[in-house]
Short mmCIF file of C-alpha atoms in Angstrom, two decimals:
data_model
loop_
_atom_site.label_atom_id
_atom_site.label_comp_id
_atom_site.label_asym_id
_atom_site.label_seq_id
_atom_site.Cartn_x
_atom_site.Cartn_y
_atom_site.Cartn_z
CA UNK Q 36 -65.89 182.25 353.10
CA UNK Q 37 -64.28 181.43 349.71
CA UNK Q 38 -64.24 183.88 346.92
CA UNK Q 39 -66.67 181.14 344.78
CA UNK Q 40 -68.89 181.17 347.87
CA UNK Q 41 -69.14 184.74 347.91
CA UNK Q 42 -69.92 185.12 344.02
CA UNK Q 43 -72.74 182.70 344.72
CA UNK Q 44 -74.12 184.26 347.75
CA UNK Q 45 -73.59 187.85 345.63
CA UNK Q 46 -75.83 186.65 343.08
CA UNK Q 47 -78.43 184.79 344.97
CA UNK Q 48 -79.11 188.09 347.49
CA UNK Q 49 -79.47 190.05 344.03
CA UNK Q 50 -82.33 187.72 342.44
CA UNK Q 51 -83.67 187.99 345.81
CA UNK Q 52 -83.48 192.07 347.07
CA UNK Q 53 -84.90 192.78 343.38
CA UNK Q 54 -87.66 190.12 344.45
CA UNK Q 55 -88.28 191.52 347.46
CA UNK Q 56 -88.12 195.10 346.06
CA UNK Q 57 -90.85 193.77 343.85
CA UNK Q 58 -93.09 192.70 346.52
CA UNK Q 59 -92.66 195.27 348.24
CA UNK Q 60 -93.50 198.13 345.93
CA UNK Q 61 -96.51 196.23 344.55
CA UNK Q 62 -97.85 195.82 348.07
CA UNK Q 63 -96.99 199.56 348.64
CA UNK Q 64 -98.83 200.29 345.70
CA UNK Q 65 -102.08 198.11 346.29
CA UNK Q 66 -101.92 200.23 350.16
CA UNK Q 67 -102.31 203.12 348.07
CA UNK Q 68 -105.04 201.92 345.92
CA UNK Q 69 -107.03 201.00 348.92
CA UNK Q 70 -106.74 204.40 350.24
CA UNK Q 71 -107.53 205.79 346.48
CA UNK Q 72 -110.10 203.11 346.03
CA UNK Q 73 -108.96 201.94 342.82
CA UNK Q 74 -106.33 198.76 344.45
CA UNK Q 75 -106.44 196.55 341.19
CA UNK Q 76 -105.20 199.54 338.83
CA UNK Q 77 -102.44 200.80 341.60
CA UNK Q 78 -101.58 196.80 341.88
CA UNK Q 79 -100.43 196.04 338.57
CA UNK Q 80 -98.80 199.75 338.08
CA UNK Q 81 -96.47 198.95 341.28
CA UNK Q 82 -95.87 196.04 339.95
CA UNK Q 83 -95.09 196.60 336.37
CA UNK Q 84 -92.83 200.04 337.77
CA UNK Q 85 -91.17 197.85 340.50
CA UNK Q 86 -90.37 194.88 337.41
CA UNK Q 87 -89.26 198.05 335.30
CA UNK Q 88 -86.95 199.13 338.24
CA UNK Q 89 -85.02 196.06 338.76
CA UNK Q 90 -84.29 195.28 335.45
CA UNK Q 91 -83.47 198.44 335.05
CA UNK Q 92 -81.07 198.92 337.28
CA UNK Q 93 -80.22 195.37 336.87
CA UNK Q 94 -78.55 196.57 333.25
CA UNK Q 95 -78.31 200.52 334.04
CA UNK Q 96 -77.39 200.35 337.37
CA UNK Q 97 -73.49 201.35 336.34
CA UNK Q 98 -74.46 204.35 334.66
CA UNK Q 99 -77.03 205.97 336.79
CA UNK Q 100 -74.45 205.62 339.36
CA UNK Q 101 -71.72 207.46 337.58
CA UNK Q 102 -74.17 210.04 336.37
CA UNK Q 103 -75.39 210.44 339.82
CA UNK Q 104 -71.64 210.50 340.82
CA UNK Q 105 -70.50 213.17 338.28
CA UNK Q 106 -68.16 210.94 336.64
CA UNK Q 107 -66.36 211.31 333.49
CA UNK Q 108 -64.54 208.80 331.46
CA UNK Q 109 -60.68 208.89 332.11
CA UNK Q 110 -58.25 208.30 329.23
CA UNK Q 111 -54.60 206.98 329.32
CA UNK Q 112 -52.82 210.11 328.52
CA UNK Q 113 -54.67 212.87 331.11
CA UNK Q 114 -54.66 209.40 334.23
CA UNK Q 115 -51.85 207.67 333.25
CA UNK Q 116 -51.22 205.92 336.87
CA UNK Q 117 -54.88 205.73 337.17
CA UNK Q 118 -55.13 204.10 333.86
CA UNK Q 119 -51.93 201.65 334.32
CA UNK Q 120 -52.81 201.23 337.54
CA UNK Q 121 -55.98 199.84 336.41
CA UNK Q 122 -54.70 197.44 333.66
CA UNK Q 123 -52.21 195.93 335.75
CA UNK Q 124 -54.59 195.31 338.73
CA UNK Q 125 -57.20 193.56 335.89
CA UNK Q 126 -53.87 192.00 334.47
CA UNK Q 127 -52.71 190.90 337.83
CA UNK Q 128 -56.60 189.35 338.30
CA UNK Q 129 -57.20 187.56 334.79
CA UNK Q 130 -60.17 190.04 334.52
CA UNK Q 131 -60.94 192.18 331.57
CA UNK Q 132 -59.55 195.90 331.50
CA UNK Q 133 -62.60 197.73 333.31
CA UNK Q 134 -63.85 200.75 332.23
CA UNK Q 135 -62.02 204.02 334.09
CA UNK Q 136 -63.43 206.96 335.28
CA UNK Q 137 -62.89 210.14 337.60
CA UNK Q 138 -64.91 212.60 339.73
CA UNK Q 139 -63.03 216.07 339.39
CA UNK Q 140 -63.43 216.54 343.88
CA UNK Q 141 -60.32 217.41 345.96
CA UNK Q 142 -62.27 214.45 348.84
CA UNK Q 143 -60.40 211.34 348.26
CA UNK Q 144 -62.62 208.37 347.61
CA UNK Q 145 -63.11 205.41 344.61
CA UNK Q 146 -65.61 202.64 343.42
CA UNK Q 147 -66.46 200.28 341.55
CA UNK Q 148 -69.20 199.11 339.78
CA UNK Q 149 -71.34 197.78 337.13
CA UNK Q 150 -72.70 194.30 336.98
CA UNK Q 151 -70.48 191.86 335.93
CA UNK Q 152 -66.39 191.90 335.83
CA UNK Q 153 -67.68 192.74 331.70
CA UNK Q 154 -69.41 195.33 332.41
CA UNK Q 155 -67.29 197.20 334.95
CA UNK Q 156 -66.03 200.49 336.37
CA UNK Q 157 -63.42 201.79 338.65
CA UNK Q 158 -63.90 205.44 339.22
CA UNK Q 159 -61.38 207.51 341.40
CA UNK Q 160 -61.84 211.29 342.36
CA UNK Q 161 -58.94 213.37 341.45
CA UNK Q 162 -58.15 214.17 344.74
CA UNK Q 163 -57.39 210.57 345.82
CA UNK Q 164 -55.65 210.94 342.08
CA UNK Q 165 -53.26 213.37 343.67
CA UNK Q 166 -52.42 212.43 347.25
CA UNK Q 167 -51.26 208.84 346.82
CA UNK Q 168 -48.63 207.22 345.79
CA UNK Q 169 -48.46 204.98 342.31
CA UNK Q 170 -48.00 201.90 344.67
CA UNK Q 171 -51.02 203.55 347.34
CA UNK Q 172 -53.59 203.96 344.41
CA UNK Q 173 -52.58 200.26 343.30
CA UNK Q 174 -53.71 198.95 346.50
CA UNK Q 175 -56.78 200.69 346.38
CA UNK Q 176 -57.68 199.85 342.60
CA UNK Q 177 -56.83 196.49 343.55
CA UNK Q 178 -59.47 196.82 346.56
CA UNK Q 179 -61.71 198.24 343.88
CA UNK Q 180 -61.17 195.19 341.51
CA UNK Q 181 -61.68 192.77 344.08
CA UNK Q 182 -65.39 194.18 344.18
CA UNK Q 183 -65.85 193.21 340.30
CA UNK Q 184 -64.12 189.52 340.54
CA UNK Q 185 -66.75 189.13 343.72
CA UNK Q 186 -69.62 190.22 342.16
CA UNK Q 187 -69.82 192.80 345.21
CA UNK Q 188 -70.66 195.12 342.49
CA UNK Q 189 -74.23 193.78 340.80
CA UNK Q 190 -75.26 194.00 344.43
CA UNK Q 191 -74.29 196.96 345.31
CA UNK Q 192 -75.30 199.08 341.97
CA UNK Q 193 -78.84 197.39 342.26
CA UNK Q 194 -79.40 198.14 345.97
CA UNK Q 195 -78.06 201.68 345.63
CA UNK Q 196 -80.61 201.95 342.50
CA UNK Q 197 -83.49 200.48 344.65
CA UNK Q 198 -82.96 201.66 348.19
CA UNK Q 199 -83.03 205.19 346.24
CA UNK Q 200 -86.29 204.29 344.87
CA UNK Q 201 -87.70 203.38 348.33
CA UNK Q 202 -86.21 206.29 349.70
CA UNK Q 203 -87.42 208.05 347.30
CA UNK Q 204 -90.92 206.56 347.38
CA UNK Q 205 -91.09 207.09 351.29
CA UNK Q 206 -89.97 210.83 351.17
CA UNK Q 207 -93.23 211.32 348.33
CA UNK Q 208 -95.45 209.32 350.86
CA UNK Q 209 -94.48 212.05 353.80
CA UNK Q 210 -94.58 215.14 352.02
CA UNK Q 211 -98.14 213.72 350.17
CA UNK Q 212 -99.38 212.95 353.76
CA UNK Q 213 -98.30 216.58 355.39
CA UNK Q 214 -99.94 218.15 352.47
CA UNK Q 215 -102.88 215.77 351.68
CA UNK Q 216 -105.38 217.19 353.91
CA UNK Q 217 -107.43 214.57 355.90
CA UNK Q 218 -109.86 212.94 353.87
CA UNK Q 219 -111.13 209.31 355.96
CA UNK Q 220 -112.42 207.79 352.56
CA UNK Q 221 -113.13 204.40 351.53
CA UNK Q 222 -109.28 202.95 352.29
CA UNK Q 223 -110.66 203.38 356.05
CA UNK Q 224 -108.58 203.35 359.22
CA UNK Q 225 -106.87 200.06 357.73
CA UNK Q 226 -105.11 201.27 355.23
CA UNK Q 227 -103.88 204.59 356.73
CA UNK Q 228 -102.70 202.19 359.70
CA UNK Q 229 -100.65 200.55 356.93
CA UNK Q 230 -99.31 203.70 355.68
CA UNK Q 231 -98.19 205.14 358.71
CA UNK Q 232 -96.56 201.81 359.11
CA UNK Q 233 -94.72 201.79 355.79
CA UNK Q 234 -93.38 205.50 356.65
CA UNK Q 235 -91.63 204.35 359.53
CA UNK Q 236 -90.39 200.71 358.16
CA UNK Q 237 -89.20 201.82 354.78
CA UNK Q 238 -86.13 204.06 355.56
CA UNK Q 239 -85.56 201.34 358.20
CA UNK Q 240 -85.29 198.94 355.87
CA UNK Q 241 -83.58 200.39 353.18
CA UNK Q 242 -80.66 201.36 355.12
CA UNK Q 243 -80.29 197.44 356.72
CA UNK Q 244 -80.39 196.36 353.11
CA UNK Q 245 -77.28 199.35 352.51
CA UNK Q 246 -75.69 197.63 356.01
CA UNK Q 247 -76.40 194.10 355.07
CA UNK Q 248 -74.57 194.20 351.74
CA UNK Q 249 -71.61 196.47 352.33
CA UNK Q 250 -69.97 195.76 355.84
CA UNK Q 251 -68.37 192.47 355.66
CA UNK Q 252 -67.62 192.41 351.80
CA UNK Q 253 -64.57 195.53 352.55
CA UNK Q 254 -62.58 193.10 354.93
CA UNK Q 255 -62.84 190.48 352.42
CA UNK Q 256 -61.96 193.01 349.56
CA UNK Q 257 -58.90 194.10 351.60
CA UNK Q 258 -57.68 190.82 352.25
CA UNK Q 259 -58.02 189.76 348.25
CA UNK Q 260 -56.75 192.78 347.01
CA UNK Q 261 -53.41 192.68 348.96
CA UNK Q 262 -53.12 189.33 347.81
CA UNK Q 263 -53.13 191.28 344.05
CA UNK Q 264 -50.67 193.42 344.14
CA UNK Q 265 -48.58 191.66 347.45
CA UNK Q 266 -48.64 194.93 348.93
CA UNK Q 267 -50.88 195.30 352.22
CA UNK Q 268 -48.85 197.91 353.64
CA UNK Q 269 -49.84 199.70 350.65
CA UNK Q 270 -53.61 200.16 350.69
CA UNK Q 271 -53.49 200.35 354.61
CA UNK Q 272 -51.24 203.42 354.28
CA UNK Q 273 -53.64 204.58 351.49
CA UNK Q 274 -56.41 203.93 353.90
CA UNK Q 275 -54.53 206.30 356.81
CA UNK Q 276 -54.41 208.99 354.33
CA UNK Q 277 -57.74 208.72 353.49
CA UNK Q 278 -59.01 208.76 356.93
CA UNK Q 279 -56.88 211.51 357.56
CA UNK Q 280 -58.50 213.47 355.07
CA UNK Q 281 -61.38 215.84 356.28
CA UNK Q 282 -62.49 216.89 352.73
CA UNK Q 283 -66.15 215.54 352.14
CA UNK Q 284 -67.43 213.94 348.39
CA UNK Q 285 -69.90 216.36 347.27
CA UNK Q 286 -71.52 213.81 344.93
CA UNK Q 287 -72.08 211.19 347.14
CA UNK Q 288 -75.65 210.24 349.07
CA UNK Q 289 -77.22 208.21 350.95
CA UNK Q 290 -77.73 205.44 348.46
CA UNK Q 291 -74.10 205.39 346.89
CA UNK Q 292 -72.47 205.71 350.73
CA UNK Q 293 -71.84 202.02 350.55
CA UNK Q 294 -70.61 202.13 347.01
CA UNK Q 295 -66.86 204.04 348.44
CA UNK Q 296 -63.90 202.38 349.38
CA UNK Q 297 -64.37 204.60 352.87
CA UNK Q 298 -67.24 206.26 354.32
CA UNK Q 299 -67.57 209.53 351.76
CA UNK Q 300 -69.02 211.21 355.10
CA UNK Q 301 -66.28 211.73 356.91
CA UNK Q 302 -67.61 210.86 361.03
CA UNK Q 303 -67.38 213.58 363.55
CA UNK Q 304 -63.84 213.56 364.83
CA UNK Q 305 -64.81 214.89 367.90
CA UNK Q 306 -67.06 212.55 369.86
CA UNK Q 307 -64.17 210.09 370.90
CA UNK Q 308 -66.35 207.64 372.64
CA UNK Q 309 -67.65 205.38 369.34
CA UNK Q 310 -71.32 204.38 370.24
CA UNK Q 311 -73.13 201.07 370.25
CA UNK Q 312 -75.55 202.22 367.62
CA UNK Q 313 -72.87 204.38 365.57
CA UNK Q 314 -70.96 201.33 364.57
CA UNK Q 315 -74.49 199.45 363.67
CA UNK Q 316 -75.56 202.02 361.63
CA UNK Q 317 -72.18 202.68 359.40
CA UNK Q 318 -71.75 201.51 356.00
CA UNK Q 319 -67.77 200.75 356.37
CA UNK Q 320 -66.07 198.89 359.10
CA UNK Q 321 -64.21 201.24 361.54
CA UNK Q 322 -60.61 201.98 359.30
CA UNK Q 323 -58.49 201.66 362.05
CA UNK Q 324 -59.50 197.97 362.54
CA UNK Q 325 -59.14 197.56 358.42
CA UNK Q 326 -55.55 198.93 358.75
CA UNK Q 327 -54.61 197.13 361.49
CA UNK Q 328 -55.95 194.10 359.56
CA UNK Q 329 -53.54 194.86 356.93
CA UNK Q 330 -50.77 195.86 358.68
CA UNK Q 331 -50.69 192.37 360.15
CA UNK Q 332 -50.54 190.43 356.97
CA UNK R 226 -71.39 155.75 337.32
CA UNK R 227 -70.11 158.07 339.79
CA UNK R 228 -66.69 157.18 338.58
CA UNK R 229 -67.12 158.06 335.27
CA UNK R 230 -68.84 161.66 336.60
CA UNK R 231 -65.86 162.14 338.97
CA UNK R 232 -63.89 161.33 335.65
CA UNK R 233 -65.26 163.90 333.17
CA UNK R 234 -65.37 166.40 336.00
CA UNK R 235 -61.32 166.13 337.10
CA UNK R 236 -60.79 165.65 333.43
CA UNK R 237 -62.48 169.12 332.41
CA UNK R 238 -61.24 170.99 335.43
CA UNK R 239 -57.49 170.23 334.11
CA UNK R 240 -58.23 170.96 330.58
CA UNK R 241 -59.88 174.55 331.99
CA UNK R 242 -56.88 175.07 334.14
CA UNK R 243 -54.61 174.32 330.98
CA UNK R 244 -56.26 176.62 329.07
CA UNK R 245 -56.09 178.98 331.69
CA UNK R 246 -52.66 178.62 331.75
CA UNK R 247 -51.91 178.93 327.97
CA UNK R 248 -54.26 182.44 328.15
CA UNK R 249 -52.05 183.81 330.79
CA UNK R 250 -48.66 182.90 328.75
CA UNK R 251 -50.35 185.33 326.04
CA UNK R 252 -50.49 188.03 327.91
CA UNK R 253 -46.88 187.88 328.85
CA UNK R 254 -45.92 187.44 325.31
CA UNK R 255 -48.25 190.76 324.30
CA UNK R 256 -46.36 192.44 327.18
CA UNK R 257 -42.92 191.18 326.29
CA UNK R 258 -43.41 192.35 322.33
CA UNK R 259 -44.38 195.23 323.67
CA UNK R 260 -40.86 195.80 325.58
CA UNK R 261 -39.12 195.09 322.57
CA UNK R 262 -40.97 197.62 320.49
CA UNK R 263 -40.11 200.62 323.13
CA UNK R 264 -36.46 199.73 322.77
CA UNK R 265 -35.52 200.97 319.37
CA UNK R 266 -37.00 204.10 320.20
CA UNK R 267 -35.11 204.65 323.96
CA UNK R 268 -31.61 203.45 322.01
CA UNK R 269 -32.24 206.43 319.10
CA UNK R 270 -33.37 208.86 322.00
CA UNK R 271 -29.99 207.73 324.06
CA UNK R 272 -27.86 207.78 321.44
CA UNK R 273 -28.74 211.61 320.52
CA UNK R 274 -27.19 212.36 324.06
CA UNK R 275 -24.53 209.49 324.35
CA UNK R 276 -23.07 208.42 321.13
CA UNK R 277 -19.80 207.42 322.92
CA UNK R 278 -21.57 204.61 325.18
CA UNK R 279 -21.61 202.00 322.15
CA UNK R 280 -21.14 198.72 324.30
CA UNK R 281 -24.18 199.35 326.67
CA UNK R 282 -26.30 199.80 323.37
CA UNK R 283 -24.81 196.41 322.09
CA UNK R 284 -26.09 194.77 325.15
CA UNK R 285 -29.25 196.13 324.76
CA UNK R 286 -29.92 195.29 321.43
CA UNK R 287 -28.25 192.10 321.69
CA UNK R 288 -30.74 191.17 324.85
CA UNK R 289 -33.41 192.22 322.88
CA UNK R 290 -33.25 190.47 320.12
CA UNK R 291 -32.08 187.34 322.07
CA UNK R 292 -35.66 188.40 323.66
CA UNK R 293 -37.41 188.57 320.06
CA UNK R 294 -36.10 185.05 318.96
CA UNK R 295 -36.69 183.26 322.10
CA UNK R 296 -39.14 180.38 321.62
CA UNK R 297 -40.04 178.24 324.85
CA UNK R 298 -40.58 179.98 327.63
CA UNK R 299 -37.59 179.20 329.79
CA UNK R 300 -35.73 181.42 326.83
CA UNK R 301 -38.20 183.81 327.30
CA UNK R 302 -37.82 184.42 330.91
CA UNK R 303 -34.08 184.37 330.38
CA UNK R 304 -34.07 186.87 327.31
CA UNK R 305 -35.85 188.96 329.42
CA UNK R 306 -33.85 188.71 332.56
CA UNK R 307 -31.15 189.87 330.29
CA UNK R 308 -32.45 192.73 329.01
CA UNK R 309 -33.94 193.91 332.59
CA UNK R 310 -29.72 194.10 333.03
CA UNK R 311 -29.05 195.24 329.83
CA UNK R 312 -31.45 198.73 330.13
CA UNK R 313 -30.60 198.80 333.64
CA UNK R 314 -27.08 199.93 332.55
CA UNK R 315 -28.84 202.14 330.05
CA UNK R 316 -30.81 204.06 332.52
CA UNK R 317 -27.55 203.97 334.52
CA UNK R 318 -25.61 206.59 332.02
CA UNK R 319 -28.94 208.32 331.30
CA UNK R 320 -27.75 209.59 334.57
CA UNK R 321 -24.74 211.04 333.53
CA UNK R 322 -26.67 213.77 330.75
CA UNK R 323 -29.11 215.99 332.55
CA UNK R 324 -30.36 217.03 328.88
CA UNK R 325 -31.23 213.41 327.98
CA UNK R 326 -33.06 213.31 331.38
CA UNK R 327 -35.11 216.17 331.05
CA UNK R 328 -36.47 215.36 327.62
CA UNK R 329 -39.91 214.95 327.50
CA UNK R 330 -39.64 212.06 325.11
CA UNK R 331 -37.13 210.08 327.49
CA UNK R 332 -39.30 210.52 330.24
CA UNK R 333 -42.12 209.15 328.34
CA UNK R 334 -40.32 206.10 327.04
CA UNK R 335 -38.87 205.49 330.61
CA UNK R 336 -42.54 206.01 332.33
CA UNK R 337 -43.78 203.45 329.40
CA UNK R 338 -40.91 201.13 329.73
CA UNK R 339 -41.47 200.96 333.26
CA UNK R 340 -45.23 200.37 332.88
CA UNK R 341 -44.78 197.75 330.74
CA UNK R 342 -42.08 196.17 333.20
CA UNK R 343 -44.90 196.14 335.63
CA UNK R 344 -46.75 194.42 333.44
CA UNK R 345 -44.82 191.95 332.65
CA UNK R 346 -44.60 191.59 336.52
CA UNK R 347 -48.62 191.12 337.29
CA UNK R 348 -48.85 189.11 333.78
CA UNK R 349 -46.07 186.30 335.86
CA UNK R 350 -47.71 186.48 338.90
CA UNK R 351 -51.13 185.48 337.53
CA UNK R 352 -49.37 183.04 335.18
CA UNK R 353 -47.81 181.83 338.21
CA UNK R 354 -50.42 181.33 340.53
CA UNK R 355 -52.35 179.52 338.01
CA UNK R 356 -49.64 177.06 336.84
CA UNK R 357 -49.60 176.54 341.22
CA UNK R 358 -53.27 176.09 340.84
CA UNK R 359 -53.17 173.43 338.15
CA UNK R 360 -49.63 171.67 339.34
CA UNK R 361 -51.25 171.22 342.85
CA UNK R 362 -54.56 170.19 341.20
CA UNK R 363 -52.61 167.14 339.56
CA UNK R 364 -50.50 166.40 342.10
CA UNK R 365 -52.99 165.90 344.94
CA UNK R 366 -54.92 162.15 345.39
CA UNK R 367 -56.89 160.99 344.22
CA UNK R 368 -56.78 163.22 341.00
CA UNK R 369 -52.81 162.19 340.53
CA UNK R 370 -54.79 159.41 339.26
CA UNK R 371 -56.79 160.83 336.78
CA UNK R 372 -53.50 163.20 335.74
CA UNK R 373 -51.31 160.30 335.22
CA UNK R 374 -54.06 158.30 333.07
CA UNK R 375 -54.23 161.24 330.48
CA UNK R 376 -50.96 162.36 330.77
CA UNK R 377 -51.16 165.46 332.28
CA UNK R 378 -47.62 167.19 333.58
CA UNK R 379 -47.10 170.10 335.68
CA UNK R 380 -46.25 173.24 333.77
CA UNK R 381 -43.22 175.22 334.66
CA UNK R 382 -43.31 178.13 336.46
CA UNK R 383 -42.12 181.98 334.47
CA UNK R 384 -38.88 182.79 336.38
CA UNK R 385 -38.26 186.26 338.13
CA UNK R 386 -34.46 187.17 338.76
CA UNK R 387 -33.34 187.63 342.06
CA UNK R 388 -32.82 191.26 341.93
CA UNK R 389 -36.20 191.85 340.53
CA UNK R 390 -37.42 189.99 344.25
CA UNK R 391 -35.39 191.98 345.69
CA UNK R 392 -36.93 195.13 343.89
CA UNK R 393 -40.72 194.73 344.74
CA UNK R 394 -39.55 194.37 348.43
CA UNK R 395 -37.96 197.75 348.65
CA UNK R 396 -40.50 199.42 346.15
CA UNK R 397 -42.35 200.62 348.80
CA UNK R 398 -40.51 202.35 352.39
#
């Protein structure tokens, strides 16, 4: 897959989750009315909230991630190889100078986002600030950057905006259902059918959305990114070090998991034997096969 | 029909790749004016330490403003080669005075000097790969064709020395 293919395919899954995100609320909300007994009204609220939503986090998607992140803007003078490190990457690229920023955490981890290489936003933690080297951190800003020139990023912000909503949506649904008594009403058995249904389906789905969109797009980041700074020994040592770090982000979730250069929870280093479903289920690609990847080039 | 849309197409697609071309000469020129602004500041620094080391400041500011007056860019690359050798020498004696090495405003000019070198670097390589880009573009049937009915010839590439190939190989053990 070409990097022109990829912005294309970026851009037409983003029209289309916030589509389906759309439906899928509005239907939600409709299930809800039936049970209530008032569908129409619940109808066009889960629609107009779900249309509010995407575009939303269509345009905001950069900054509720950051402030969900902890991030704070990063100068030149306090980051100066974070900063430089940036510019030359973007330089290196033809794209414009991103905005930086920093989580103050020892774990070492980075991102990007935002939704358009205009509109973008590397963001380090200081810890990954202070264990790599100036040509390390260049490999993994130019990882980072690769994300903006692919578009990786609108994708990624709006799904980790919208899977939070559904996530968020389906944890209010349980904890409305354990307390709401058990009124059979006009919705009938249909509807609760329905609902049970939902409870089940939605955290299924929002974490294949979360696998869908992140897995495959880190190999490809790699690969264009070493071809940046001409360096893949670089980021695949800076990947090493990262995996060898046991320190856990405390500002990362569920719905920004996908957003890190690596898994921000670290897997259990015990259990040796890697399961079937464990690698199905993980937002990153196993490192050791991304290193080795690298280490080949 | 077609022909004429295959036209206008191969036609644009150089003119975007020219202009693509011409934006990423800019940014080495920012970066290189940039260089040659740092300099008069390192020599006064240098000098406050080393006033006996007069002929390696002559180089510099000779390479520099051999750098400043430079016009096309084959001048530029070699100005520039120049005066990678020229402050090479400089940072060489810097060596020699531990005091001029552990001023904080010698250590800032190096750390900028060597950003901007850097920059200059990344600034080449994109120029580079996008005068590839548009030389292969125009080379290639059938749009040699189109290329040699409007005139369009291949750019030159901006020259790296050898020693600064040499350099990114080793920069990292």
């Amino acid at each position: 897959m070409t990097i022109h293919n990829q912005i294309s395919s970026n851009k037409v899954r983003t029209y289309f989750i916030m589509f389906f995100f759309i439906a899928f609320i509005s239907f939600f909300f409709y299930l809800i009315g039936k049970y209530f007994g008032d569908s129409q009204f619940y109808f066009v609220f889960g629609i107009l909230f779900s249309i509010m939503m995407s575009f939303g986090s269509y345009f905001y998607s950069d900054k509720i991630v950051l402030a969900m992140s902890g991030a704070k803007p990063a100068d030149k003078k306090d980051f100066f190889d974070l900063y430089t490190v940036t510019e030359n990457m973007a330089i290196a690229d033809g794209l414009p100078m991103p905005k930086v920023y920093v989580i103050e955490d020892p774990a070492m981890n980075a991102f990007a986002t935002g939704r358009d290489p205009q509109h973008a936003v590397v963001c380090a933690t200081t810890g990954i600030l202070e264990k790599l080297n100036r040509a390390e951190l260049e490999g993994v800003i130019a990882h980072e950057l690769s994300h903006v020139k692919n578009f990786d990023i609108r994708l990624m912000g709006i799904v980790t905006v919208l899977v939070g909503t559904v996530a968020f949506v389906a944890d209010w649904i349980t904890r409305s259902l354990l307390w709401g008594g058990d009124d059979d009403n006009t919705g009938g058995k249909l509807g609760m059918i329905f609902f049970i249904l939902f409870l089940f389906i939605t955290p299924l789905i929002a974490t294949l959305i979360q696998l869908a969109v992140s897995r495959r797009r880190e190999y490809l980041a790699d690969a264009s990114g070493a071809l940046l700074n001409r360096n893949p020994d670089a980021l695949a040592s800076a990947l090493e070090k990262i995996s060898g770090d046991t320190l856990i982000l405390k500002t990362a979730s569920n719905a920004t998991a996908h957003l890190f250069i690596e898994n921000p929870f670290k897997k259990d280093k015990g259990s040796k034997a890697k399961s079937f479903l464990a690698g199905l289920f993980s937002t990153h690609p196993p490192v050791e096969e991304r290193i080795k990847l690298l280490r080949e080039m | 029909m077609l022909f004429v849309v295959y036209l206008v197409a191969t036609y644009n697609g150089f003119i975007v790749l020219k202009a693509r071309i011409k934006e990423a000469f800019s940014g080495i020129d920012v970066q290189l004016k940039r260089r040659v602004d740092l300099i008069p500041n390192l020599v006064e620094t240098v000098k406050g330490y080393a006033k006996h080391e007069k002929e390696v400041f002559e180089n510099v500011t000779k390479a520099r403003s051999a750098l400043m007056n430079a016009s096309s860019n084959e001048d530029k690359a070699g100005a520039n080669n120049m005066l990678t050798g020229a402050l090479k020498s400089l940072f060489a004696i810097a060596e020699a005075y531990p005091d001029l090495k552990a001023s904080d405003n010698f250590k800032d000019l190096q750390r900028q000097l060597e950003d901007t070198e850097d920059k200059i670097a990344y600034s080449r390589q994109f120029l580079n790969s996008n005068v590839l880009d548009y030389n292969t573009k125009i080379q290639t049937f059938p749009n040699s064709l189109v290329a040699n009915m409007f005139n369009f010839a291949p750019e030159s590439f901006f020259a790296a020395t050898e020693e600064e190939k040499k350099e990114v190989k080793v920069k990292f053990s």
